[in-house]
């Protein structure tokens, strides 16, 4: 069987909220093992697109081919079982749970324990629990959080919390990971650290969709950049192509002049 170079093929994806278009016939492809960045001014539709991809919301029209199968309109748990994981623009951690338990949550999708097994605490389940814990600890190590495993997630710095979200998104060995603004609110040092982790995940062969406003970071880690403005795709190409695209400059300059 021929394996397509593209893991994801989005065609004419549309979504409206109360009659207002958030996405209008957006199409693009994401190649396996690459980082595809999705950029655009506030309200461009980036998070809406990630929400459609991860099953959080249903698109009104269009196709999302993931590994050749249309997943548009599928529920979030089904999408997660297919191997799509994500982080959230606004952190979604359990503040009272330990960092380790927060990351373990990323593995429950595949655990598949039965209620009876859990009730009887059968040895098979206990072994599995041990294995899951080891996997979560490995992820914490990769993301530089090993020494914080036992702390409640709520007491961590904002930068550490962002990395816990990433560890949770990658712990299940996902096929595709969606990162919604992983460096928003971080200082330059923390930003460089996350950029390094994204490059490391890419080296491991991970496919990622990265939504981010930090242009320097985006241009430094992405293979392809897709630009949205007002729900429409206005450009796509390599970072160098997009950087000098007049439509992109206009979209960003327009925003800057509005905020100036
Ligand atoms: N659940 C919702 N209900 C109603 N309108 C929504 C909803 N989610 C998004 N929108 C609207 O859809 C448009 C696109 O929003 P979206 O959050 O996708 O933008 P974004 O590109 O992620 O912006 P930002 O960079 O600020 O995160 C906006 O006009 C927003 O107000
Ligand atoms: Mg957003």
Short mmCIF file of C-alpha atoms and ligand atoms in Angstrom, two decimals:
data_model
loop_
_atom_site.label_atom_id
_atom_site.label_comp_id
_atom_site.label_asym_id
_atom_site.label_seq_id
_atom_site.Cartn_x
_atom_site.Cartn_y
_atom_site.Cartn_z
CA UNK A 1 0.00 0.00 0.00
CA UNK A 2 1.29 3.47 -0.86
CA UNK A 3 1.75 5.63 2.20
CA UNK A 4 0.91 9.24 1.41
CA UNK A 5 3.52 11.89 2.22
CA UNK A 6 0.73 13.92 3.77
CA UNK A 7 -0.60 12.83 7.12
CA UNK A 8 -3.31 15.45 7.06
CA UNK A 9 -5.29 16.88 4.15
CA UNK A 10 -7.81 19.57 5.00
CA UNK A 11 -10.18 20.58 2.21
CA UNK A 12 -12.59 23.50 2.18
CA UNK A 13 -13.15 23.42 5.93
CA UNK A 14 -15.84 25.86 7.05
CA UNK A 15 -17.33 26.82 10.41
CA UNK A 16 -19.71 29.60 11.37
CA UNK A 17 -20.63 30.85 14.84
CA UNK A 18 -24.02 32.55 15.01
CA UNK A 19 -23.92 33.29 11.30
CA UNK A 20 -20.41 34.78 11.38
CA UNK A 21 -17.76 32.78 9.52
CA UNK A 22 -14.81 31.65 11.68
CA UNK A 23 -13.39 29.41 8.94
CA UNK A 24 -14.20 29.80 5.24
CA UNK A 25 -13.23 26.94 2.92
CA UNK A 26 -9.76 26.53 4.40
CA UNK A 27 -7.53 23.95 2.68
CA UNK A 28 -3.96 22.82 3.39
CA UNK A 29 -1.86 19.70 3.83
CA UNK A 30 0.54 18.68 6.57
CA UNK A 31 3.40 16.37 5.68
CA UNK A 32 4.43 13.49 7.95
CA UNK A 33 7.30 14.28 10.31
CA UNK A 34 7.08 18.00 9.71
CA UNK A 35 6.01 21.07 11.67
CA UNK A 36 3.21 22.99 9.99
CA UNK A 37 2.65 26.39 11.58
CA UNK A 38 -0.72 28.07 11.51
CA UNK A 39 -0.41 31.81 11.99
CA UNK A 40 -2.65 34.84 11.65
CA UNK A 41 -3.94 37.84 13.60
CA UNK A 42 -6.25 37.44 16.63
CA UNK A 43 -9.60 35.97 15.65
CA UNK A 44 -8.22 34.54 12.38
CA UNK A 45 -9.70 31.11 13.15
CA UNK A 46 -6.58 29.23 14.28
CA UNK A 47 -8.00 27.75 17.48
CA UNK A 48 -11.28 27.02 15.70
CA UNK A 49 -9.32 24.97 13.18
CA UNK A 50 -7.53 23.03 15.95
CA UNK A 51 -10.90 22.51 17.65
CA UNK A 52 -12.31 21.02 14.43
CA UNK A 53 -9.24 18.79 14.08
CA UNK A 54 -9.42 17.48 17.63
CA UNK A 55 -13.19 16.92 17.60
CA UNK A 56 -13.96 19.64 20.15
CA UNK A 57 -16.32 21.25 17.63
CA UNK A 58 -17.91 19.97 14.43
CA UNK A 59 -17.15 21.83 11.20
CA UNK A 60 -20.16 22.86 9.08
CA UNK A 61 -18.58 21.67 5.86
CA UNK A 62 -15.36 20.32 4.42
CA UNK A 63 -13.09 17.35 4.83
CA UNK A 64 -10.33 16.47 7.27
CA UNK A 65 -8.44 13.47 5.91
CA UNK A 66 -6.21 11.98 8.60
CA UNK A 67 -4.14 9.12 7.26
CA UNK A 68 -6.66 8.87 4.43
CA UNK A 69 -9.83 8.71 6.58
CA UNK A 70 -12.26 11.60 6.93
CA UNK A 71 -12.44 12.52 10.63
CA UNK A 72 -14.48 15.73 10.21
CA UNK A 73 -17.27 15.72 12.80
CA UNK A 74 -15.83 12.81 14.82
CA UNK A 75 -16.06 13.07 18.64
CA UNK A 76 -13.00 14.18 20.65
CA UNK A 77 -12.47 10.77 22.33
CA UNK A 78 -12.53 8.98 18.97
CA UNK A 79 -10.08 11.47 17.47
CA UNK A 80 -7.80 11.00 20.50
CA UNK A 81 -7.91 7.21 20.06
CA UNK A 82 -6.77 7.65 16.46
CA UNK A 83 -3.62 9.30 17.80
CA UNK A 84 -4.27 13.05 17.66
CA UNK A 85 -3.27 14.90 20.83
CA UNK A 86 -3.22 18.59 21.67
CA UNK A 87 -2.39 21.36 24.10
CA UNK A 88 -4.73 24.25 24.89
CA UNK A 89 -4.25 27.99 24.47
CA UNK A 90 -5.57 28.43 28.02
CA UNK A 91 -3.89 25.79 30.16
CA UNK A 92 -6.07 22.83 31.07
CA UNK A 93 -4.24 21.20 33.95
CA UNK A 94 -5.71 19.77 37.15
CA UNK A 95 -4.08 22.12 39.71
CA UNK A 96 -4.48 19.83 42.73
CA UNK A 97 -3.24 16.69 40.97
CA UNK A 98 0.48 16.01 40.89
CA UNK A 99 2.47 16.80 37.77
CA UNK A 100 2.89 13.03 37.26
CA UNK A 101 -0.87 12.41 37.49
CA UNK A 102 -1.55 15.24 35.05
CA UNK A 103 0.76 13.59 32.54
CA UNK A 104 -0.74 10.15 33.28
CA UNK A 105 -4.08 11.60 32.13
CA UNK A 106 -2.58 11.70 28.65
CA UNK A 107 -2.22 7.93 28.74
CA UNK A 108 -5.70 6.94 29.89
CA UNK A 109 -6.87 7.15 26.28
CA UNK A 110 -5.01 3.96 25.48
CA UNK A 111 -5.07 2.18 28.84
CA UNK A 112 -8.38 0.40 28.19
CA UNK A 113 -8.72 -1.05 31.71
CA UNK A 114 -12.01 -2.72 32.47
CA UNK A 115 -14.08 -1.68 35.46
CA UNK A 116 -13.87 -5.20 36.96
CA UNK A 117 -10.07 -5.27 36.63
CA UNK A 118 -9.84 -1.89 38.33
CA UNK A 119 -12.20 -2.99 41.11
CA UNK A 120 -10.32 -6.19 41.86
CA UNK A 121 -6.92 -4.55 41.33
CA UNK A 122 -5.75 -7.60 39.43
CA UNK A 123 -1.98 -8.08 39.05
CA UNK A 124 -2.22 -7.45 35.29
CA UNK A 125 -3.62 -4.02 35.97
CA UNK A 126 -1.04 -3.27 38.66
CA UNK A 127 1.74 -4.13 36.21
CA UNK A 128 0.12 -1.96 33.60
CA UNK A 129 -0.14 0.90 36.11
CA UNK A 130 3.56 0.56 36.81
CA UNK A 131 4.35 0.64 33.11
CA UNK A 132 2.17 3.70 32.54
CA UNK A 133 3.88 5.47 35.43
CA UNK A 134 7.29 4.71 33.97
CA UNK A 135 6.19 6.04 30.59
CA UNK A 136 4.89 9.23 32.23
CA UNK A 137 8.13 9.66 34.18
CA UNK A 138 10.13 9.27 30.96
CA UNK A 139 8.02 12.02 29.36
CA UNK A 140 8.59 14.27 32.40
CA UNK A 141 12.31 13.65 32.04
CA UNK A 142 12.27 14.57 28.34
CA UNK A 143 10.40 17.78 29.10
CA UNK A 144 12.76 18.73 31.96
CA UNK A 145 10.21 18.17 34.73
CA UNK A 146 11.50 15.02 36.46
CA UNK A 147 12.24 16.84 39.72
CA UNK A 148 8.70 18.28 39.84
CA UNK A 149 6.78 15.00 39.35
CA UNK A 150 5.30 14.94 42.86
CA UNK A 151 4.34 18.61 43.09
CA UNK A 152 0.73 19.72 42.60
CA UNK A 153 0.57 21.19 39.08
CA UNK A 154 -1.03 24.35 40.49
CA UNK A 155 2.15 25.49 42.27
CA UNK A 156 4.36 25.41 39.15
CA UNK A 157 5.53 28.50 37.28
CA UNK A 158 3.63 29.37 34.11
CA UNK A 159 6.54 28.13 31.98
CA UNK A 160 6.63 24.77 33.77
CA UNK A 161 2.85 24.43 33.37
CA UNK A 162 3.20 24.95 29.62
CA UNK A 163 5.77 22.13 29.56
CA UNK A 164 3.48 19.82 31.58
CA UNK A 165 0.81 20.37 28.92
CA UNK A 166 3.33 19.41 26.26
CA UNK A 167 4.50 16.33 28.17
CA UNK A 168 0.86 15.24 28.50
CA UNK A 169 0.29 15.78 24.78
CA UNK A 170 3.31 13.69 23.78
CA UNK A 171 3.23 10.94 26.42
CA UNK A 172 0.83 8.75 24.43
CA UNK A 173 3.15 8.61 21.40
CA UNK A 174 0.63 10.51 19.25
CA UNK A 175 0.63 10.39 15.46
CA UNK A 176 -0.23 14.09 15.24
CA UNK A 177 0.09 16.77 17.91
CA UNK A 178 -1.66 20.14 17.87
CA UNK A 179 0.05 22.89 19.86
CA UNK A 180 -2.03 26.01 20.55
CA UNK A 181 0.31 28.89 21.45
CA UNK A 182 2.88 26.91 23.45
CA UNK A 183 5.05 29.97 24.17
CA UNK A 184 2.39 32.64 24.79
CA UNK A 185 3.29 34.54 27.96
CA UNK A 186 6.74 32.99 28.28
CA UNK A 187 10.03 34.87 28.59
CA UNK A 188 12.73 34.54 25.89
CA UNK A 189 14.61 31.83 27.80
CA UNK A 190 11.49 29.69 28.34
CA UNK A 191 10.50 30.29 24.70
CA UNK A 192 13.88 29.02 23.50
CA UNK A 193 13.44 25.96 25.71
CA UNK A 194 10.04 25.11 24.18
CA UNK A 195 11.38 25.75 20.66
CA UNK A 196 14.16 23.26 21.47
CA UNK A 197 11.60 20.68 22.62
CA UNK A 198 9.57 21.13 19.42
CA UNK A 199 12.73 20.59 17.37
CA UNK A 200 13.52 17.52 19.47
CA UNK A 201 10.03 16.06 18.89
CA UNK A 202 10.45 16.72 15.16
CA UNK A 203 13.77 14.86 15.26
CA UNK A 204 11.90 11.93 16.82
CA UNK A 205 9.68 11.98 13.71
CA UNK A 206 6.63 13.61 15.28
CA UNK A 207 4.17 15.50 13.08
CA UNK A 208 2.92 18.77 14.58
CA UNK A 209 0.57 21.63 13.84
CA UNK A 210 1.81 24.71 15.66
CA UNK A 211 -0.37 27.75 16.31
CA UNK A 212 1.76 30.63 17.54
CA UNK A 213 2.09 34.42 17.45
CA UNK A 214 5.83 34.52 18.18
CA UNK A 215 7.11 34.90 14.61
CA UNK A 216 10.78 34.36 15.40
CA UNK A 217 9.94 31.08 17.09
CA UNK A 218 7.56 30.01 14.29
CA UNK A 219 10.08 30.76 11.57
CA UNK A 220 12.79 28.89 13.48
CA UNK A 221 10.97 25.58 13.96
CA UNK A 222 8.51 25.24 11.05
CA UNK A 223 8.81 23.46 7.70
CA UNK A 224 5.65 25.04 6.33
CA UNK A 225 3.58 28.05 7.35
CA UNK A 226 -0.13 28.48 6.62
CA UNK A 227 -1.58 31.95 7.16
CA UNK A 228 -5.21 32.60 8.10
CA UNK A 229 -6.92 35.96 8.22
CA UNK A 230 -10.60 36.43 8.97
CA UNK A 231 -11.20 32.69 8.59
CA UNK A 232 -9.62 32.50 5.12
CA UNK A 233 -6.31 31.01 4.08
CA UNK A 234 -4.39 33.95 2.63
CA UNK A 235 -0.99 32.30 2.13
CA UNK A 236 1.02 29.11 2.56
CA UNK A 237 4.64 28.24 1.94
CA UNK A 238 8.05 27.93 3.53
CA UNK A 239 8.89 30.38 6.34
CA UNK A 240 11.05 32.38 3.89
CA UNK A 241 8.23 32.58 1.33
CA UNK A 242 5.60 33.61 3.86
CA UNK A 243 7.83 36.19 5.54
CA UNK A 244 7.89 38.35 2.39
CA UNK A 245 4.35 37.67 1.15
CA UNK A 246 2.61 41.07 0.72
CA UNK A 247 -0.78 39.67 1.80
CA UNK A 248 0.73 38.43 5.05
CA UNK A 249 2.52 41.70 5.71
CA UNK A 250 -0.72 43.55 5.10
CA UNK A 251 -2.68 41.30 7.49
CA UNK A 252 -0.13 41.87 10.24
CA UNK A 253 0.50 45.55 9.52
CA UNK A 254 -3.25 46.11 9.51
CA UNK A 255 -3.43 44.62 12.96
CA UNK A 256 -0.45 46.65 14.17
CA UNK A 257 -1.91 49.90 12.93
CA UNK A 258 -5.17 49.04 14.68
CA UNK A 259 -3.42 48.50 17.98
CA UNK A 260 -0.96 51.41 17.63
N1 LIG B 1 -17.30 28.89 20.64
C1 LIG B 1 -17.42 30.02 19.93
N2 LIG B 1 -18.61 30.67 19.87
C2 LIG B 1 -18.74 31.81 19.15
N3 LIG B 1 -17.75 32.39 18.47
C3 LIG B 1 -16.55 31.80 18.49
C4 LIG B 1 -16.30 30.59 19.24
N4 LIG B 1 -15.00 30.22 19.07
C5 LIG B 1 -14.46 31.17 18.28
N5 LIG B 1 -15.37 32.11 17.94
C6 LIG B 1 -15.13 33.27 17.05
O1 LIG B 1 -14.50 32.76 15.88
C7 LIG B 1 -13.48 33.63 15.44
C8 LIG B 1 -12.16 32.89 15.38
O2 LIG B 1 -11.74 32.62 16.71
P1 LIG B 1 -10.47 31.74 17.07
O3 LIG B 1 -10.49 31.55 18.54
O4 LIG B 1 -10.45 30.54 16.23
O5 LIG B 1 -9.29 32.73 16.64
P2 LIG B 1 -7.72 32.57 16.82
O6 LIG B 1 -7.11 32.71 15.47
O7 LIG B 1 -7.39 31.36 17.60
O8 LIG B 1 -7.36 33.90 17.66
P3 LIG B 1 -6.27 34.14 18.82
O9 LIG B 1 -4.98 34.39 18.14
O10 LIG B 1 -6.78 35.39 19.51
O11 LIG B 1 -6.27 32.95 19.71
C9 LIG B 1 -13.48 34.82 16.39
O12 LIG B 1 -14.25 35.84 15.82
C10 LIG B 1 -14.14 34.27 17.64
O13 LIG B 1 -14.79 35.27 18.35
MG1 LIG B 2 -6.54 31.01 19.43
#
